JSON list of C-alpha atoms in Angstrom, two decimals:
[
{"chain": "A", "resi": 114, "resn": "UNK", "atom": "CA", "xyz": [24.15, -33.13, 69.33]},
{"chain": "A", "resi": 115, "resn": "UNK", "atom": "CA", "xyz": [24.39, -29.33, 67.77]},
{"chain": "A", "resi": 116, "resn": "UNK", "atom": "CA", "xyz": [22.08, -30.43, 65.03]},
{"chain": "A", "resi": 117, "resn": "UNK", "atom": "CA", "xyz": [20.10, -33.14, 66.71]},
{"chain": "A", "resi": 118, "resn": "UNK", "atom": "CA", "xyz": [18.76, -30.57, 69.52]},
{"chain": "A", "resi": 119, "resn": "UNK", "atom": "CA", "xyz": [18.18, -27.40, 68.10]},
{"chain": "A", "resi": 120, "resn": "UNK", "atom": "CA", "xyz": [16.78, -26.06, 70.73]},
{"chain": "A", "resi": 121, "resn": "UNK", "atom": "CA", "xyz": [19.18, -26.91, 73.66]},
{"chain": "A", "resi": 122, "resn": "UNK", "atom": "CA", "xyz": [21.15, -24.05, 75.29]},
{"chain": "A", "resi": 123, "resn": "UNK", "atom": "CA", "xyz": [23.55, -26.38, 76.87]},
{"chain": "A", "resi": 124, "resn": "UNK", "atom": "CA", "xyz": [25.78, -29.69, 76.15]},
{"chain": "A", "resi": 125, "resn": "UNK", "atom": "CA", "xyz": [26.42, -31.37, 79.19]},
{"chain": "A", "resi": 126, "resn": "UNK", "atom": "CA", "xyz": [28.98, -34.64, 79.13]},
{"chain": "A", "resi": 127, "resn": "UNK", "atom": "CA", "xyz": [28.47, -37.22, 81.89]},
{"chain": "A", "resi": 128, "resn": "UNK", "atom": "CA", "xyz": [29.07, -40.94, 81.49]},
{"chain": "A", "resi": 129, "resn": "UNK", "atom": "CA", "xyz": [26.75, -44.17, 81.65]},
{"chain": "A", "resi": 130, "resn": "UNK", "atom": "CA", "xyz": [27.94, -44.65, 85.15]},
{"chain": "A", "resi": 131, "resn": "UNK", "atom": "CA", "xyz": [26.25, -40.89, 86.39]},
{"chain": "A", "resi": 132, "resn": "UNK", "atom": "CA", "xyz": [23.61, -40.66, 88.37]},
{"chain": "A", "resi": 133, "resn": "UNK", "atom": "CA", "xyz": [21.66, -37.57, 88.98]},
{"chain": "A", "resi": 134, "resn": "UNK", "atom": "CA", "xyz": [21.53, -35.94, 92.47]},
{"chain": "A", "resi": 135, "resn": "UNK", "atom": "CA", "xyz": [19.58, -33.13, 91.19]},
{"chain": "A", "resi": 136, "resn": "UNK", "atom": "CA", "xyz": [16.59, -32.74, 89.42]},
{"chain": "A", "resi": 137, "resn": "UNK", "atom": "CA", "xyz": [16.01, -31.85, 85.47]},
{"chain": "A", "resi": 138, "resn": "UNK", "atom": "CA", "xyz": [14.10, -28.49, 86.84]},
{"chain": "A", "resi": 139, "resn": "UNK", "atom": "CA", "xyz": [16.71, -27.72, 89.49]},
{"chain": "A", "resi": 140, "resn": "UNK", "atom": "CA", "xyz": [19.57, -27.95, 86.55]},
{"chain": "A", "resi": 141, "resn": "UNK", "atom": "CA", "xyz": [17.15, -26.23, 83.92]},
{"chain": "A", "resi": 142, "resn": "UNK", "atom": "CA", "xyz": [17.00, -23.37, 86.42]},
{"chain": "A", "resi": 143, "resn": "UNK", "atom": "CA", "xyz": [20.35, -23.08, 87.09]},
{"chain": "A", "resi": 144, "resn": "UNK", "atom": "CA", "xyz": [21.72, -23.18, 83.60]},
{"chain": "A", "resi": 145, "resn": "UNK", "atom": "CA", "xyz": [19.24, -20.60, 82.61]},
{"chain": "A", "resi": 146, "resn": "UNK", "atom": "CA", "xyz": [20.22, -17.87, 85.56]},
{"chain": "A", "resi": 147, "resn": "UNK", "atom": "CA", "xyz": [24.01, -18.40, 84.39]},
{"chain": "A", "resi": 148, "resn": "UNK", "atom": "CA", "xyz": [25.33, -17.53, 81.18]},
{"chain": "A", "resi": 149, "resn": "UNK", "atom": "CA", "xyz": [28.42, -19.51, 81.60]},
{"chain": "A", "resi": 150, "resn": "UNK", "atom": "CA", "xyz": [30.56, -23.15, 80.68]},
{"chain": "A", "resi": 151, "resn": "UNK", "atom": "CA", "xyz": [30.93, -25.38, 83.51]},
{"chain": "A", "resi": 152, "resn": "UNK", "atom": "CA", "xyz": [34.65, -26.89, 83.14]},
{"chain": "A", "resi": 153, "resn": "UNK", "atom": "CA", "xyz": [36.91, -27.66, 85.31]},
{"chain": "A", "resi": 154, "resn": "UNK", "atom": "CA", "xyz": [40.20, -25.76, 83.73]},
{"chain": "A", "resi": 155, "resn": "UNK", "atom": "CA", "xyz": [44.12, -24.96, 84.74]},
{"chain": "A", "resi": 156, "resn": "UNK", "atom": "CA", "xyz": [47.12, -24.20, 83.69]},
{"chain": "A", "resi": 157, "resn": "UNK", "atom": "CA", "xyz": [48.81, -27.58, 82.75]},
{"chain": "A", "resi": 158, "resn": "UNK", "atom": "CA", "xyz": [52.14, -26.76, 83.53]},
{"chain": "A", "resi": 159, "resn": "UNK", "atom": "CA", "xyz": [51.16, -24.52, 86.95]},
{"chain": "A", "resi": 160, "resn": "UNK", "atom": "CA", "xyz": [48.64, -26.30, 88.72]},
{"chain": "A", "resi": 161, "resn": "UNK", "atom": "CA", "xyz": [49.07, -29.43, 90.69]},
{"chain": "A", "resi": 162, "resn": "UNK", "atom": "CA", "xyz": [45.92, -31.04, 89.17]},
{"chain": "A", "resi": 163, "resn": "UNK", "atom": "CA", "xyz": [47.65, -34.37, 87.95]},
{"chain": "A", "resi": 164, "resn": "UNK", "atom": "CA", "xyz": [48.93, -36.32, 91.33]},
{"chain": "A", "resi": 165, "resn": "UNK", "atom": "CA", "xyz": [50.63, -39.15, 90.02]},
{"chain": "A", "resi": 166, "resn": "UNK", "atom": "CA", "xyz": [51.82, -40.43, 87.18]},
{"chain": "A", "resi": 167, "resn": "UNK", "atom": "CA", "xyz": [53.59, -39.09, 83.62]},
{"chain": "A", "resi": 168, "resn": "UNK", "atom": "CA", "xyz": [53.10, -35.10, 83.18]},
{"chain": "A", "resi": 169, "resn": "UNK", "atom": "CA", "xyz": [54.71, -33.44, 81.10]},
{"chain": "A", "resi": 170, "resn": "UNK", "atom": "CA", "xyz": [55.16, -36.35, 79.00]},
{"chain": "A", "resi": 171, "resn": "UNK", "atom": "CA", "xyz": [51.32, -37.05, 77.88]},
{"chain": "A", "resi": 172, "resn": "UNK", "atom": "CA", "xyz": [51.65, -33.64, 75.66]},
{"chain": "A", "resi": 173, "resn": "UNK", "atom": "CA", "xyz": [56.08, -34.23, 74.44]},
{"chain": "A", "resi": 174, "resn": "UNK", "atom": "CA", "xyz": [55.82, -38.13, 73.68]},
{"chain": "A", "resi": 175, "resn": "UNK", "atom": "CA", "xyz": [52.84, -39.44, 71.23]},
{"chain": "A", "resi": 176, "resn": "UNK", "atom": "CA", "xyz": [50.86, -42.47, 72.57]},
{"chain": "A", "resi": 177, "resn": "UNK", "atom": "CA", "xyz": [49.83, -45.00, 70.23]},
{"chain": "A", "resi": 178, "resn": "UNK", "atom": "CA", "xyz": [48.49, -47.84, 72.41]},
{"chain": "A", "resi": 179, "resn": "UNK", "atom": "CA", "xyz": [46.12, -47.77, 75.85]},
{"chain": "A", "resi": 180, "resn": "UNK", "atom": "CA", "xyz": [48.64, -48.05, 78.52]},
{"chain": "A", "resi": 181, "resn": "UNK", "atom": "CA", "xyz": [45.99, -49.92, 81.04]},
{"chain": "A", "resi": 182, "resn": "UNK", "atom": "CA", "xyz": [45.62, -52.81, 78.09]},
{"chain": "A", "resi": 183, "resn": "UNK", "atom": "CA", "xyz": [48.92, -53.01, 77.27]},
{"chain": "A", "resi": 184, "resn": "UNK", "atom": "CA", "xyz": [51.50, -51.39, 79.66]},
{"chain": "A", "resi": 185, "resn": "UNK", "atom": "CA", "xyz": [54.54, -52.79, 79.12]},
{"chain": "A", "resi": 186, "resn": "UNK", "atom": "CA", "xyz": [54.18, -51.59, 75.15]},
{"chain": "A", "resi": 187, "resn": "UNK", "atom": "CA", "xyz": [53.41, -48.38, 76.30]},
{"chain": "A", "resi": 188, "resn": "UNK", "atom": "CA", "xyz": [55.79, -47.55, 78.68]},
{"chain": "A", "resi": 189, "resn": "UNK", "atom": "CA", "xyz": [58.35, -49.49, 76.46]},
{"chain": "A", "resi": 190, "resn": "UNK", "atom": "CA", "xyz": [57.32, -47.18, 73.74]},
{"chain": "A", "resi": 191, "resn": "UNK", "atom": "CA", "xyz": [57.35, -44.14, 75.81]},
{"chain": "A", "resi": 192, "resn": "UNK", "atom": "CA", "xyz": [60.82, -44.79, 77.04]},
{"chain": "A", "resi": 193, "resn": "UNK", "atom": "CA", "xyz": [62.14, -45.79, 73.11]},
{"chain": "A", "resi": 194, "resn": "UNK", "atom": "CA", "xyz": [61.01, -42.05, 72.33]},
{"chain": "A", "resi": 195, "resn": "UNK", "atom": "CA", "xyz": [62.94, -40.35, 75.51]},
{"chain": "A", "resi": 196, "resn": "UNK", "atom": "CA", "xyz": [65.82, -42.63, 74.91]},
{"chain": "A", "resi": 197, "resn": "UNK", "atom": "CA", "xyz": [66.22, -41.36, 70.77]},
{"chain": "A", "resi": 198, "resn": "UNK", "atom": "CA", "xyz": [64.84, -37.76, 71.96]},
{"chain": "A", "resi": 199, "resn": "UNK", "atom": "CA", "xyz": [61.48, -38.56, 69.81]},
{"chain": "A", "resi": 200, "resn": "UNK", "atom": "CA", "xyz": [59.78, -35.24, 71.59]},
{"chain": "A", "resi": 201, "resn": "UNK", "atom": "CA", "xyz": [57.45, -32.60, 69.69]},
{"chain": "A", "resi": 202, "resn": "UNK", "atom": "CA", "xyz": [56.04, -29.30, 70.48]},
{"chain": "A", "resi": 203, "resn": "UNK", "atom": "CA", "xyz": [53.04, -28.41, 71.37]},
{"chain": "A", "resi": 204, "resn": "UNK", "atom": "CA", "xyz": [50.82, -26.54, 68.82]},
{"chain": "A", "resi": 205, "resn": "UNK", "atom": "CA", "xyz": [51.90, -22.29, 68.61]},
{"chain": "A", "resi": 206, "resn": "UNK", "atom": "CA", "xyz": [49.68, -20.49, 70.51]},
{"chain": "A", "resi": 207, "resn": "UNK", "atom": "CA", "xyz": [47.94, -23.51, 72.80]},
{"chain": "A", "resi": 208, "resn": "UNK", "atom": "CA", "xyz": [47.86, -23.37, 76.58]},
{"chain": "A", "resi": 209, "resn": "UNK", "atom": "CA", "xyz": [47.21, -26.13, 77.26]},
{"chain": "A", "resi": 210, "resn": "UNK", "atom": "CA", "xyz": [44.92, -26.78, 79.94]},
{"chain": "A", "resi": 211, "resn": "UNK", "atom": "CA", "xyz": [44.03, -29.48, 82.53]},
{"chain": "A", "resi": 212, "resn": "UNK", "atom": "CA", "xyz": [40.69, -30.40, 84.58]},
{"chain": "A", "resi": 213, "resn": "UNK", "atom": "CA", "xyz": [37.90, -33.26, 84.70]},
{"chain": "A", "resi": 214, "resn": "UNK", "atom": "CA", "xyz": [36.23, -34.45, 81.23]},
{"chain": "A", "resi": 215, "resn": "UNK", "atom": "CA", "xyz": [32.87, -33.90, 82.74]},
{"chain": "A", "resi": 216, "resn": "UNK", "atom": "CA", "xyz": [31.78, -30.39, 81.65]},
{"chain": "A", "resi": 217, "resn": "UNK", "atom": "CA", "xyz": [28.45, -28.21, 80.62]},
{"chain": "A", "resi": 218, "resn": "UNK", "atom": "CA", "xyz": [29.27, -26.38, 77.35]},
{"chain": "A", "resi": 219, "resn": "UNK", "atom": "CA", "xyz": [26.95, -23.57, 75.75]},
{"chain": "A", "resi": 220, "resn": "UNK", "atom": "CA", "xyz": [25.81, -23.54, 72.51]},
{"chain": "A", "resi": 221, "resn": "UNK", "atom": "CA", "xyz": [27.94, -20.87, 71.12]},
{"chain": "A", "resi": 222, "resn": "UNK", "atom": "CA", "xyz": [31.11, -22.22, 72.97]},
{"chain": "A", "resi": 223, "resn": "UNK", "atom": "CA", "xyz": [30.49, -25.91, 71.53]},
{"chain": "A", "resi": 224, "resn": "UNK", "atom": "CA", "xyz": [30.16, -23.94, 68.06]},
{"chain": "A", "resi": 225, "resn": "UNK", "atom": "CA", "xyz": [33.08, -21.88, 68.13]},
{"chain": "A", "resi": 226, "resn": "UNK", "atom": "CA", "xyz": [35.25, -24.91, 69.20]},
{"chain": "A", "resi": 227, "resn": "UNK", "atom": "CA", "xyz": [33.60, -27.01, 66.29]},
{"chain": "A", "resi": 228, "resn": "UNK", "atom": "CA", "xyz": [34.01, -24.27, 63.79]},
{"chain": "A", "resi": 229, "resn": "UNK", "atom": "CA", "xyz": [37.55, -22.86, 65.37]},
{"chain": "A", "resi": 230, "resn": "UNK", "atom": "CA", "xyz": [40.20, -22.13, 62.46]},
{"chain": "A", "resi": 231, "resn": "UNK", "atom": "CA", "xyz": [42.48, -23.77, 63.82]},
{"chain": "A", "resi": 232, "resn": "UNK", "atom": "CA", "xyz": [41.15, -27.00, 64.87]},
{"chain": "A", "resi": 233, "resn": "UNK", "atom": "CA", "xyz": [42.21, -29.28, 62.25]},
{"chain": "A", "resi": 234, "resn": "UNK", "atom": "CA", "xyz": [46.36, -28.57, 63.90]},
{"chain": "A", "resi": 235, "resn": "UNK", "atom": "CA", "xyz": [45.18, -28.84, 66.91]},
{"chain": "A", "resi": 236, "resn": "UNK", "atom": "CA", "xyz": [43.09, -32.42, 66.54]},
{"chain": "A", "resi": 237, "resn": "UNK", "atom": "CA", "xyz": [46.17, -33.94, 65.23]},
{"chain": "A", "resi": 238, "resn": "UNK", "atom": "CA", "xyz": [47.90, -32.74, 68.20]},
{"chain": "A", "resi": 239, "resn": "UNK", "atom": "CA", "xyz": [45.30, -34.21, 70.21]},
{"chain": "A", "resi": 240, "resn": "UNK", "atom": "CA", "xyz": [45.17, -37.36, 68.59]},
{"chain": "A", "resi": 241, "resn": "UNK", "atom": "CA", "xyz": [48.16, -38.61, 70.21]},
{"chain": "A", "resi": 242, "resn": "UNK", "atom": "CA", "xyz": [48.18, -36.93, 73.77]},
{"chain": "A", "resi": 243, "resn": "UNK", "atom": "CA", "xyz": [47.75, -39.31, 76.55]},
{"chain": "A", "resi": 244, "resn": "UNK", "atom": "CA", "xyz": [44.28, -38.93, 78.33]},
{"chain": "A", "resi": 245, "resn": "UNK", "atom": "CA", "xyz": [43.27, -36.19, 75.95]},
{"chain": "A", "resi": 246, "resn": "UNK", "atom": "CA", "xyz": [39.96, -36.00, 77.33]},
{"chain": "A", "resi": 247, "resn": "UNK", "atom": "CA", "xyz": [41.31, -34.28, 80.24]},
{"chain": "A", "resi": 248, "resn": "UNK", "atom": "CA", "xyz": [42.77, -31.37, 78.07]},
{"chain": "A", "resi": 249, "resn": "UNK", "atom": "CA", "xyz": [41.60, -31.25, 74.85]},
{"chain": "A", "resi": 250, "resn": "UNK", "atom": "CA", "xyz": [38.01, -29.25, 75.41]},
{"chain": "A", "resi": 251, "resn": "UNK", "atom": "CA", "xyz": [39.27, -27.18, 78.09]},
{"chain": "A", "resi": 252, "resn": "UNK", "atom": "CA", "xyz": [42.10, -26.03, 75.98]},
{"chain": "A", "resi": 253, "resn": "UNK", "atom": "CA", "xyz": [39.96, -25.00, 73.05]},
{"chain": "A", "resi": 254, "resn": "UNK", "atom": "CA", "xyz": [37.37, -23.25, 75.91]},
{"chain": "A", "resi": 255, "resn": "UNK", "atom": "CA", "xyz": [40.50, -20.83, 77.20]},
{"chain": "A", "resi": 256, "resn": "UNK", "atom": "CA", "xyz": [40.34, -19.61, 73.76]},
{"chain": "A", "resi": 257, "resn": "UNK", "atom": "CA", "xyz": [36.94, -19.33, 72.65]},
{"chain": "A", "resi": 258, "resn": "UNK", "atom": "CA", "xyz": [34.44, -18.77, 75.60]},
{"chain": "A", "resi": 259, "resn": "UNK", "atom": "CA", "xyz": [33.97, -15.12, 77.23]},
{"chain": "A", "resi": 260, "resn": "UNK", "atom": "CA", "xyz": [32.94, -16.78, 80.49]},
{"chain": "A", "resi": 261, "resn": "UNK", "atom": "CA", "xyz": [33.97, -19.88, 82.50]},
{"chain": "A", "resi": 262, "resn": "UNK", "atom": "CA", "xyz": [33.48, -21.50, 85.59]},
{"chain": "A", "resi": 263, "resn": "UNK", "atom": "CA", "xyz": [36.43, -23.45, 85.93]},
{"chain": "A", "resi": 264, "resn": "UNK", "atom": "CA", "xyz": [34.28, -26.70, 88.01]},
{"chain": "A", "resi": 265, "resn": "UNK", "atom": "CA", "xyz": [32.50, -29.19, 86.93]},
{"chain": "A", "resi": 266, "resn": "UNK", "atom": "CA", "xyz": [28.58, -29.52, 87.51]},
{"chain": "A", "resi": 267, "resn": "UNK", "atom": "CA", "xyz": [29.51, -33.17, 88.09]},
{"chain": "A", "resi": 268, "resn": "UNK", "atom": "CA", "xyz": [29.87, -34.07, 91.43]},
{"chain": "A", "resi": 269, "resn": "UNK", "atom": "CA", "xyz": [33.40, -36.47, 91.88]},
{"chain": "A", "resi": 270, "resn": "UNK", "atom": "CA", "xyz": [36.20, -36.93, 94.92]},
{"chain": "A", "resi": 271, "resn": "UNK", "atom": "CA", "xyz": [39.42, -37.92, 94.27]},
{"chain": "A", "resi": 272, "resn": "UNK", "atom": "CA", "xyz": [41.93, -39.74, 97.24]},
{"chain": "A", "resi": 273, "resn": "UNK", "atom": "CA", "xyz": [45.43, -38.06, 97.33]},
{"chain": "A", "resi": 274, "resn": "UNK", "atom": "CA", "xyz": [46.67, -40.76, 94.40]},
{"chain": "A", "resi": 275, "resn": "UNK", "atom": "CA", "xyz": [43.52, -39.28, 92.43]},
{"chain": "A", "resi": 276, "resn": "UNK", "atom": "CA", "xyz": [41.62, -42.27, 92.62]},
{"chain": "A", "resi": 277, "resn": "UNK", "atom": "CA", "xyz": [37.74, -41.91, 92.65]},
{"chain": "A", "resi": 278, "resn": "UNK", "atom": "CA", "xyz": [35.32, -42.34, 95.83]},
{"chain": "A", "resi": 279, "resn": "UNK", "atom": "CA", "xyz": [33.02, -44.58, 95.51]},
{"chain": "A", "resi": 280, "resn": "UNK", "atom": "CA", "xyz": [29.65, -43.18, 96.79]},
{"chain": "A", "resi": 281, "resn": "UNK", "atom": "CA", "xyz": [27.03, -45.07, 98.63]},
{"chain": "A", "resi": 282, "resn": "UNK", "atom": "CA", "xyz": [24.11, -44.77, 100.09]},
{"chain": "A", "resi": 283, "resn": "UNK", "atom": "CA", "xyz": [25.47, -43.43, 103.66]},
{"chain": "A", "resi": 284, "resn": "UNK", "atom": "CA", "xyz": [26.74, -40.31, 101.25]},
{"chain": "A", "resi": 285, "resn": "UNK", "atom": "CA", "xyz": [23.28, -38.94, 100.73]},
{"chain": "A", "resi": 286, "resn": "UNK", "atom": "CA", "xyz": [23.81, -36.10, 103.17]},
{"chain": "A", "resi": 287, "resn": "UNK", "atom": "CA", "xyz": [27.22, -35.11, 101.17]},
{"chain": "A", "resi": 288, "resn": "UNK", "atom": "CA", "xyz": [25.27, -35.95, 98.20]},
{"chain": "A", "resi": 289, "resn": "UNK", "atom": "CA", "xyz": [21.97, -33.48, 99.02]},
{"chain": "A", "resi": 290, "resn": "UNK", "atom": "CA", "xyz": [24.74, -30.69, 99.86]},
{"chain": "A", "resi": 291, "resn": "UNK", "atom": "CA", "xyz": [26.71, -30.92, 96.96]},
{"chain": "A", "resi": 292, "resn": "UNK", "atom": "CA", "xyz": [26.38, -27.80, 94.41]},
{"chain": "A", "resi": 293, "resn": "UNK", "atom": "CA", "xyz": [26.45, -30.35, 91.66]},
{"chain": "A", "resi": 294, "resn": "UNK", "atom": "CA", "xyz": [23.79, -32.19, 89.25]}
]
């Protein structure tokens, strides 16, 4: 995307199933009046971000298979590596960081995370965390960008067992509101 659109200013990651609530002027304008990366980002260790589920464990253990295709091999595998003390350390240096994988990036932030020194340690890392993108970029953005917004420009509600909404048509009042694209 860097070299396929020289001219963009911002990298913004949304999925097939996103739908915009704002228009391309209204997020043009926006992005242009703040200097700034859009991504949601805490402590992984201090925040209460993750509500159910493994924690600590998606950075210690390394995960080989998709747990929703196969579960049984991956919580089988998950509990062979606690059971011979199979744990490893996290990178030197890495807070590690949790939020959503739906973030707005700036050019020179994307950059500095393609070109950081250090990435090549930290993608192996990565390679075997479980749901890395929900910590992989905003790790790397805690240690290269000079200004974040820790919220995403993508508009999603979780239940209390973080499961998504849904949102219909009867949401376009909470949808007009929303301070999202």
């Amino acid at each position: 995307a860097i070299d396929a659109f020289p001219r963009a200013t911002h990298f913004y990651m949304l999925s097939g199933d996103c739908m915009p609530i704002k228009s391309a002027e209204h997020a043009h304008a926006f992005l242009d009046r703040e200097d700034a990366d859009h991504i949601e980002s805490f402590d992984f260790f201090r925040s209460d971000w993750i509500k159910t589920g493994i924690k600590e464990e998606r950075l210690i253990y390394r995960h080989v298979v998709n747990e929703r295709a196969r579960p049984r091999l991956f919580y089988g595998l998950l509990d062979l590596q606690k059971r011979m003390g199979l744990t490893r350390r996290i990178p030197q240096g890495l807070r590690v960081q949790i939020g959503s994988q739906w973030w707005c990036l700036t050019r020179p932030t994307l950059q500095a995370i393609l070109t950081h020194p250090d990435r090549p340690r930290i993608d192996r890392y990565f390679r075997r965390v479980w749901i890395p993108d929900e910590s992989y970029f905003q790790s790397l953005v805690r240690q290269v960008s000079p200004r974040i917004e820790s919220r995403s420009l993508t508009l999603s509600k979780f239940d209390y067992q973080g499961r998504p909404y849904i949102f219909y048509d009867d949401h376009l009042h909470l949808l007009r509101q929303a301070d999202a694209f």
